[in-house]
Amino acid sequence: MPVKTRTFAVVCTACLFLPVAGVTAAQASLPGAAQQSAVIAAVGLDDPAKKEIAMKLVSSAENSSLDWRAQFKYIEDIGDGRGYTAGIIGFCSGTHDMLELVREYTRRKPGNVLAKYLPALERVDGSDSHEGLDPNYTKDWKTAAKDKVFQDTQEAERDRVYFNPSVNRAKQDGLRTLGQFIYYDAIVMHGDGGDKTSFSNIRKRAMAKAKTPAQGGDETAYLNAFLDARVWAMKQEEAHSDTSRVDTAQRVFLRNGNFDLKTPLSWKVYGDSFSIK
């Protein structure tokens, strides 16, 4: 996907001193900004248990399965104009992230089974072409997926390109775990380039309607505005026009006030029911 960019919100100093749910006695004694940071860090999506939930939620939408680790070997062209979509986060041959993944895998393990495709991946980057990849790329991808080095590389690139930037941005915006996941799921699908449906522009549309918590806004109102903007972005592409991952999953958690993504969780995607006990 397009190269990520990062911007920084102006923090409303008055809102930093408002009570926040889940504040411990020790955290309550901290200055306002430190208190907010401590609370968000304590319930963050980067907590291992919460991150596992996030991976399952995304996998339910991307692969109709909670078994996200089974997706290292996944690869197909889903007809969305991005070429091959593959792996645990939907790396695409047409959106640069697959090229970066294979480059990093080759750096870690020279001579791997995918290294020979680097020239072809460079040529098809930005298009839906399979030129130089067919007929054996999908078979070789599945072979590579058995390699722990490739699995580790997929996870590292997922975190570097998608998970860490989105979670950090959400924390800066004063969002708790659910909001951090909502940002993460958006950046997974839309990337963060300059086009109107990118993550950053979805966020800008939301901020035109509601303030972030860091700006003194209401968290529920802001997240509803963000999800409205996300649905708009999804409907710009036929391949992503089914908005159930928002309507019958993320909005359900938001309506329930489950800002910390506490289990049990129940949701639907594309009509399929899922739950985490």
mmCIF file of C-alpha atoms in Angstrom:
data_model
loop_
_atom_site.group_PDB
_atom_site.id
_atom_site.type_symbol
_atom_site.label_atom_id
_atom_site.label_comp_id
_atom_site.label_asym_id
_atom_site.label_seq_id
_atom_site.Cartn_x
_atom_site.Cartn_y
_atom_site.Cartn_z
ATOM 1 C CA MET A 1 0.000 0.000 0.000
ATOM 2 C CA PRO A 2 1.104 3.623 -0.352
ATOM 3 C CA VAL A 3 3.828 4.970 1.890
ATOM 4 C CA LYS A 4 2.486 5.980 5.304
ATOM 5 C CA THR A 5 2.512 9.532 6.534
ATOM 6 C CA ARG A 6 2.078 10.700 10.084
ATOM 7 C CA THR A 7 0.603 13.911 11.456
ATOM 8 C CA PHE A 8 0.111 15.056 15.016
ATOM 9 C CA ALA A 9 -3.012 16.385 16.702
ATOM 10 C CA VAL A 10 -3.016 19.435 18.957
ATOM 11 C CA VAL A 11 -3.781 18.238 22.481
ATOM 12 C CA CYS A 12 -6.386 20.098 24.501
ATOM 13 C CA THR A 13 -4.696 20.571 27.878
ATOM 14 C CA ALA A 14 -7.988 21.040 29.727
ATOM 15 C CA CYS A 15 -9.331 17.648 28.630
ATOM 16 C CA LEU A 16 -6.253 15.883 29.941
ATOM 17 C CA PHE A 17 -7.478 16.478 33.471
ATOM 18 C CA LEU A 18 -10.915 14.965 32.975
ATOM 19 C CA PRO A 19 -11.620 11.674 34.815
ATOM 20 C CA VAL A 20 -10.976 8.600 32.686
ATOM 21 C CA ALA A 21 -12.532 5.218 33.321
ATOM 22 C CA GLY A 22 -10.088 2.657 34.649
ATOM 23 C CA VAL A 23 -7.741 5.075 36.402
ATOM 24 C CA THR A 24 -5.913 3.427 39.278
ATOM 25 C CA ALA A 25 -5.004 5.240 42.494
ATOM 26 C CA ALA A 26 -1.385 5.429 41.352
ATOM 27 C CA GLN A 27 -2.363 6.803 37.946
ATOM 28 C CA ALA A 28 -4.716 9.348 39.532
ATOM 29 C CA SER A 29 -1.751 10.931 41.312
ATOM 30 C CA LEU A 30 0.018 11.603 38.016
ATOM 31 C CA PRO A 31 -0.173 14.925 36.153
ATOM 32 C CA GLY A 32 -2.982 15.064 33.579
ATOM 33 C CA ALA A 33 -0.997 14.201 30.428
ATOM 34 C CA ALA A 34 0.906 11.422 32.178
ATOM 35 C CA GLN A 35 -2.341 10.103 33.656
ATOM 36 C CA GLN A 36 -3.974 9.908 30.237
ATOM 37 C CA SER A 37 -0.908 8.208 28.753
ATOM 38 C CA ALA A 38 -0.806 5.686 31.598
ATOM 39 C CA VAL A 39 -4.477 4.796 31.183
ATOM 40 C CA ILE A 40 -4.267 4.411 27.403
ATOM 41 C CA ALA A 41 -1.074 2.350 27.703
ATOM 42 C CA ALA A 42 -2.714 0.101 30.314
ATOM 43 C CA VAL A 43 -5.582 -0.854 28.007
ATOM 44 C CA GLY A 44 -3.793 -0.548 24.673
ATOM 45 C CA LEU A 45 -4.267 -2.767 21.658
ATOM 46 C CA ASP A 46 -0.548 -3.546 21.874
ATOM 47 C CA ASP A 47 -1.179 -5.559 25.023
ATOM 48 C CA PRO A 48 -0.503 -9.164 23.836
ATOM 49 C CA ALA A 49 -3.984 -10.430 24.718
ATOM 50 C CA LYS A 50 -5.682 -7.466 23.043
ATOM 51 C CA LYS A 51 -3.437 -7.769 19.997
ATOM 52 C CA GLU A 52 -4.479 -11.405 19.632
ATOM 53 C CA ILE A 53 -8.113 -10.269 19.634
ATOM 54 C CA ALA A 54 -7.312 -7.677 16.965
ATOM 55 C CA MET A 55 -5.690 -10.290 14.739
ATOM 56 C CA LYS A 56 -8.769 -12.513 15.043
ATOM 57 C CA LEU A 57 -11.155 -9.663 14.296
ATOM 58 C CA VAL A 58 -9.269 -8.691 11.147
ATOM 59 C CA SER A 59 -8.982 -12.316 10.054
ATOM 60 C CA SER A 60 -12.742 -12.772 10.417
ATOM 61 C CA ALA A 61 -13.221 -9.983 7.870
ATOM 62 C CA GLU A 62 -10.288 -10.751 5.586
ATOM 63 C CA ASN A 63 -10.396 -14.554 5.633
ATOM 64 C CA SER A 64 -13.724 -15.574 7.262
ATOM 65 C CA SER A 65 -11.758 -17.328 9.991
ATOM 66 C CA LEU A 66 -10.458 -16.538 13.459
ATOM 67 C CA ASP A 67 -7.336 -18.620 12.787
ATOM 68 C CA TRP A 68 -5.140 -15.756 11.589
ATOM 69 C CA ARG A 69 -1.975 -17.845 11.810
ATOM 70 C CA ALA A 70 -3.354 -20.138 9.126
ATOM 71 C CA GLN A 71 -3.236 -17.189 6.724
ATOM 72 C CA PHE A 72 0.551 -17.012 6.271
ATOM 73 C CA LYS A 73 0.018 -19.193 3.187
ATOM 74 C CA TYR A 74 -3.072 -17.397 1.854
ATOM 75 C CA ILE A 75 -2.726 -15.887 -1.634
ATOM 76 C CA GLU A 76 -5.215 -15.025 -4.382
ATOM 77 C CA ASP A 77 -6.273 -12.255 -6.736
ATOM 78 C CA ILE A 78 -9.609 -11.054 -5.369
ATOM 79 C CA GLY A 79 -10.257 -8.791 -8.351
ATOM 80 C CA ASP A 80 -9.912 -5.479 -6.532
ATOM 81 C CA GLY A 81 -7.278 -4.019 -8.836
ATOM 82 C CA ARG A 82 -4.430 -4.679 -6.386
ATOM 83 C CA GLY A 83 -3.026 -7.825 -7.994
ATOM 84 C CA TYR A 84 -2.298 -10.696 -5.640
ATOM 85 C CA THR A 85 -3.484 -10.349 -2.049
ATOM 86 C CA ALA A 86 -1.648 -12.568 0.403
ATOM 87 C CA GLY A 87 -0.558 -13.349 3.928
ATOM 88 C CA ILE A 88 -1.817 -12.449 7.361
ATOM 89 C CA ILE A 89 -2.678 -8.844 6.558
ATOM 90 C CA GLY A 90 -3.419 -8.883 2.851
ATOM 91 C CA PHE A 91 -0.083 -7.752 1.423
ATOM 92 C CA CYS A 92 -0.721 -6.813 -2.215
ATOM 93 C CA SER A 93 1.520 -7.076 -5.264
ATOM 94 C CA GLY A 94 0.051 -3.836 -6.610
ATOM 95 C CA THR A 95 0.349 -1.680 -3.488
ATOM 96 C CA HIS A 96 4.049 -1.859 -2.589
ATOM 97 C CA ASP A 97 3.712 -3.652 0.747
ATOM 98 C CA MET A 98 4.213 -7.114 -0.780
ATOM 99 C CA LEU A 99 7.361 -5.877 -2.509
ATOM 100 C CA GLU A 100 8.667 -4.513 0.794
ATOM 101 C CA LEU A 101 7.805 -7.802 2.518
ATOM 102 C CA VAL A 102 9.705 -9.945 0.017
ATOM 103 C CA ARG A 103 12.651 -7.531 0.115
ATOM 104 C CA GLU A 104 12.819 -7.839 3.894
ATOM 105 C CA TYR A 105 12.451 -11.633 3.740
ATOM 106 C CA THR A 106 15.329 -11.739 1.260
ATOM 107 C CA ARG A 107 17.422 -9.509 3.515
ATOM 108 C CA ARG A 108 16.812 -11.916 6.372
ATOM 109 C CA LYS A 109 17.200 -15.047 4.251
ATOM 110 C CA PRO A 110 19.067 -14.538 0.969
ATOM 111 C CA GLY A 111 18.239 -17.043 -1.760
ATOM 112 C CA ASN A 112 14.761 -17.834 -0.440
ATOM 113 C CA VAL A 113 12.137 -19.237 -2.804
ATOM 114 C CA LEU A 114 10.542 -15.802 -3.384
ATOM 115 C CA ALA A 115 13.735 -13.812 -3.948
ATOM 116 C CA LYS A 116 13.732 -14.517 -7.678
ATOM 117 C CA TYR A 117 10.412 -12.653 -7.997
ATOM 118 C CA LEU A 118 11.762 -9.322 -6.757
ATOM 119 C CA PRO A 119 12.320 -7.882 -10.283
ATOM 120 C CA ALA A 120 8.773 -8.867 -11.276
ATOM 121 C CA LEU A 121 7.306 -7.434 -8.069
ATOM 122 C CA GLU A 122 9.092 -4.164 -8.786
ATOM 123 C CA ARG A 123 7.603 -4.078 -12.300
ATOM 124 C CA VAL A 124 4.002 -4.819 -11.281
ATOM 125 C CA ASP A 125 4.039 -2.490 -8.266
ATOM 126 C CA GLY A 126 1.162 -0.027 -8.683
ATOM 127 C CA SER A 127 -0.807 -2.273 -11.017
ATOM 128 C CA ASP A 128 -2.925 -5.443 -10.992
ATOM 129 C CA SER A 129 -0.565 -7.250 -13.377
ATOM 130 C CA HIS A 130 0.760 -10.778 -12.746
ATOM 131 C CA GLU A 131 3.491 -10.408 -15.353
ATOM 132 C CA GLY A 132 6.577 -12.302 -14.261
ATOM 133 C CA LEU A 133 4.760 -13.860 -11.297
ATOM 134 C CA ASP A 134 2.657 -16.522 -12.981
ATOM 135 C CA PRO A 135 2.508 -19.453 -13.117
ATOM 136 C CA ASN A 136 4.470 -20.450 -9.997
ATOM 137 C CA TYR A 137 4.366 -17.465 -7.643
ATOM 138 C CA THR A 138 1.348 -18.666 -5.669
ATOM 139 C CA LYS A 139 2.887 -22.123 -5.236
ATOM 140 C CA ASP A 140 6.197 -20.663 -4.112
ATOM 141 C CA TRP A 141 4.425 -18.274 -1.707
ATOM 142 C CA LYS A 142 2.776 -21.262 -0.015
ATOM 143 C CA THR A 143 6.152 -22.975 0.190
ATOM 144 C CA ALA A 144 7.718 -19.898 1.779
ATOM 145 C CA ALA A 145 4.832 -19.717 4.258
ATOM 146 C CA LYS A 146 6.095 -22.892 5.914
ATOM 147 C CA ASP A 147 9.346 -21.089 6.773
ATOM 148 C CA LYS A 148 9.438 -19.563 10.255
ATOM 149 C CA VAL A 149 11.638 -16.764 8.922
ATOM 150 C CA PHE A 150 8.937 -15.776 6.425
ATOM 151 C CA GLN A 151 6.248 -16.000 9.092
ATOM 152 C CA ASP A 152 8.274 -13.755 11.393
ATOM 153 C CA THR A 153 8.869 -11.326 8.524
ATOM 154 C CA GLN A 154 5.148 -11.118 7.789
ATOM 155 C CA GLU A 155 4.452 -10.285 11.429
ATOM 156 C CA ALA A 156 7.254 -7.722 11.578
ATOM 157 C CA GLU A 157 6.065 -5.947 8.419
ATOM 158 C CA ARG A 158 2.461 -6.017 9.631
ATOM 159 C CA ASP A 159 3.566 -4.258 12.804
ATOM 160 C CA ARG A 160 5.924 -1.797 11.125
ATOM 161 C CA VAL A 161 3.599 -0.693 8.346
ATOM 162 C CA TYR A 162 0.131 -1.063 9.857
ATOM 163 C CA PHE A 163 -0.210 -2.003 13.506
ATOM 164 C CA ASN A 164 2.295 0.272 15.226
ATOM 165 C CA PRO A 165 1.526 3.460 13.245
ATOM 166 C CA SER A 166 -2.240 3.096 13.674
ATOM 167 C CA VAL A 167 -2.102 2.242 17.383
ATOM 168 C CA ASN A 168 0.329 5.093 18.079
ATOM 169 C CA ARG A 169 -1.863 7.544 16.145
ATOM 170 C CA ALA A 170 -4.958 6.378 18.058
ATOM 171 C CA LYS A 171 -3.206 6.817 21.390
ATOM 172 C CA GLN A 172 -2.172 10.329 20.408
ATOM 173 C CA ASP A 173 -5.841 10.993 19.598
ATOM 174 C CA GLY A 174 -6.790 9.819 23.106
ATOM 175 C CA LEU A 175 -8.571 6.658 21.962
ATOM 176 C CA ARG A 176 -8.856 3.538 24.037
ATOM 177 C CA THR A 177 -8.480 -0.051 22.790
ATOM 178 C CA LEU A 178 -11.591 -0.125 20.594
ATOM 179 C CA GLY A 179 -10.615 3.104 18.876
ATOM 180 C CA GLN A 180 -7.104 1.791 18.382
ATOM 181 C CA PHE A 181 -8.568 -1.278 16.677
ATOM 182 C CA ILE A 182 -10.889 0.824 14.529
ATOM 183 C CA TYR A 183 -7.847 2.774 13.287
ATOM 184 C CA TYR A 184 -5.896 -0.433 12.692
ATOM 185 C CA ASP A 185 -8.650 -2.091 10.674
ATOM 186 C CA ALA A 186 -9.001 1.044 8.555
ATOM 187 C CA ILE A 187 -5.310 1.295 7.734
ATOM 188 C CA VAL A 188 -5.204 -2.420 6.857
ATOM 189 C CA MET A 189 -7.860 -1.951 4.177
ATOM 190 C CA HIS A 190 -7.150 1.563 2.927
ATOM 191 C CA GLY A 191 -3.449 2.158 3.468
ATOM 192 C CA ASP A 192 -2.226 5.649 4.271
ATOM 193 C CA GLY A 193 -1.308 7.409 1.061
ATOM 194 C CA GLY A 194 -2.587 10.649 -0.379
ATOM 195 C CA ASP A 195 -5.773 9.376 -2.029
ATOM 196 C CA LYS A 196 -9.163 10.409 -0.673
ATOM 197 C CA THR A 197 -9.947 6.986 0.797
ATOM 198 C CA SER A 198 -6.648 6.597 2.680
ATOM 199 C CA PHE A 199 -6.554 6.286 6.461
ATOM 200 C CA SER A 200 -5.319 9.834 7.003
ATOM 201 C CA ASN A 201 -8.063 11.301 4.843
ATOM 202 C CA ILE A 202 -10.708 9.167 6.555
ATOM 203 C CA ARG A 203 -9.440 10.595 9.843
ATOM 204 C CA LYS A 204 -9.572 14.148 8.441
ATOM 205 C CA ARG A 205 -13.192 13.652 7.367
ATOM 206 C CA ALA A 206 -14.036 12.412 10.862
ATOM 207 C CA MET A 207 -12.271 15.328 12.552
ATOM 208 C CA ALA A 208 -14.271 17.754 10.422
ATOM 209 C CA LYS A 209 -17.383 16.350 12.132
ATOM 210 C CA ALA A 210 -16.188 15.687 15.691
ATOM 211 C CA LYS A 211 -13.227 16.393 17.955
ATOM 212 C CA THR A 212 -10.955 13.597 19.109
ATOM 213 C CA PRO A 213 -10.776 12.910 22.867
ATOM 214 C CA ALA A 214 -7.309 14.492 22.858
ATOM 215 C CA GLN A 215 -8.948 17.666 21.546
ATOM 216 C CA GLY A 216 -11.582 17.537 24.278
ATOM 217 C CA GLY A 217 -14.211 15.685 22.237
ATOM 218 C CA ASP A 218 -16.493 12.815 23.178
ATOM 219 C CA GLU A 219 -14.986 9.436 22.316
ATOM 220 C CA THR A 220 -18.262 7.861 21.175
ATOM 221 C CA ALA A 221 -19.167 10.824 18.967
ATOM 222 C CA TYR A 222 -15.724 10.887 17.382
ATOM 223 C CA LEU A 223 -15.622 7.141 16.709
ATOM 224 C CA ASN A 224 -19.080 7.276 15.135
ATOM 225 C CA ALA A 225 -17.825 10.086 12.900
ATOM 226 C CA PHE A 226 -14.757 8.037 11.998
ATOM 227 C CA LEU A 227 -16.855 4.970 11.177
ATOM 228 C CA ASP A 228 -19.171 7.108 9.051
ATOM 229 C CA ALA A 229 -16.132 8.330 7.119
ATOM 230 C CA ARG A 230 -14.818 4.780 6.860
ATOM 231 C CA VAL A 231 -18.111 3.516 5.412
ATOM 232 C CA TRP A 232 -18.016 6.340 2.858
ATOM 233 C CA ALA A 233 -14.491 5.310 1.847
ATOM 234 C CA MET A 234 -15.435 1.643 1.541
ATOM 235 C CA LYS A 235 -18.349 2.457 -0.736
ATOM 236 C CA GLN A 236 -16.020 4.185 -3.180
ATOM 237 C CA GLU A 237 -14.747 0.740 -4.232
ATOM 238 C CA GLU A 238 -16.993 -2.074 -5.390
ATOM 239 C CA ALA A 239 -14.631 -4.672 -3.935
ATOM 240 C CA HIS A 240 -15.007 -3.122 -0.461
ATOM 241 C CA SER A 241 -18.625 -1.988 -0.656
ATOM 242 C CA ASP A 242 -19.853 -4.561 1.886
ATOM 243 C CA THR A 243 -19.533 -2.567 5.111
ATOM 244 C CA SER A 244 -20.525 -5.313 7.535
ATOM 245 C CA ARG A 245 -17.088 -5.315 9.197
ATOM 246 C CA VAL A 246 -18.112 -1.859 10.417
ATOM 247 C CA ASP A 247 -21.898 -2.188 10.707
ATOM 248 C CA THR A 248 -22.224 -5.563 12.433
ATOM 249 C CA ALA A 249 -18.878 -5.664 14.210
ATOM 250 C CA GLN A 250 -17.195 -2.378 15.160
ATOM 251 C CA ARG A 251 -20.435 -0.426 15.636
ATOM 252 C CA VAL A 252 -21.775 -3.239 17.806
ATOM 253 C CA PHE A 253 -18.808 -2.934 20.148
ATOM 254 C CA LEU A 254 -19.190 0.855 20.169
ATOM 255 C CA ARG A 255 -22.937 0.741 20.918
ATOM 256 C CA ASN A 256 -22.159 -1.607 23.795
ATOM 257 C CA GLY A 257 -19.641 0.885 25.172
ATOM 258 C CA ASN A 258 -16.927 -1.769 25.023
ATOM 259 C CA PHE A 259 -14.051 0.703 24.700
ATOM 260 C CA ASP A 260 -11.539 -1.784 26.123
ATOM 261 C CA LEU A 261 -12.557 -4.672 23.804
ATOM 262 C CA LYS A 262 -13.336 -6.894 26.755
ATOM 263 C CA THR A 263 -14.397 -10.457 26.059
ATOM 264 C CA PRO A 264 -16.751 -12.111 25.413
ATOM 265 C CA LEU A 265 -17.195 -10.571 21.973
ATOM 266 C CA SER A 266 -19.798 -11.501 19.381
ATOM 267 C CA TRP A 267 -20.090 -10.023 15.894
ATOM 268 C CA LYS A 268 -20.955 -10.759 12.268
ATOM 269 C CA VAL A 269 -19.073 -10.194 9.023
ATOM 270 C CA TYR A 270 -20.639 -10.869 5.617
ATOM 271 C CA GLY A 271 -23.480 -12.603 7.455
ATOM 272 C CA ASP A 272 -21.170 -15.066 9.273
ATOM 273 C CA SER A 273 -21.273 -15.096 13.064
ATOM 274 C CA PHE A 274 -18.095 -15.086 15.175
ATOM 275 C CA SER A 275 -17.337 -14.944 18.866
ATOM 276 C CA ILE A 276 -14.396 -14.826 21.221
ATOM 277 C CA LYS A 277 -15.131 -16.175 24.684
#
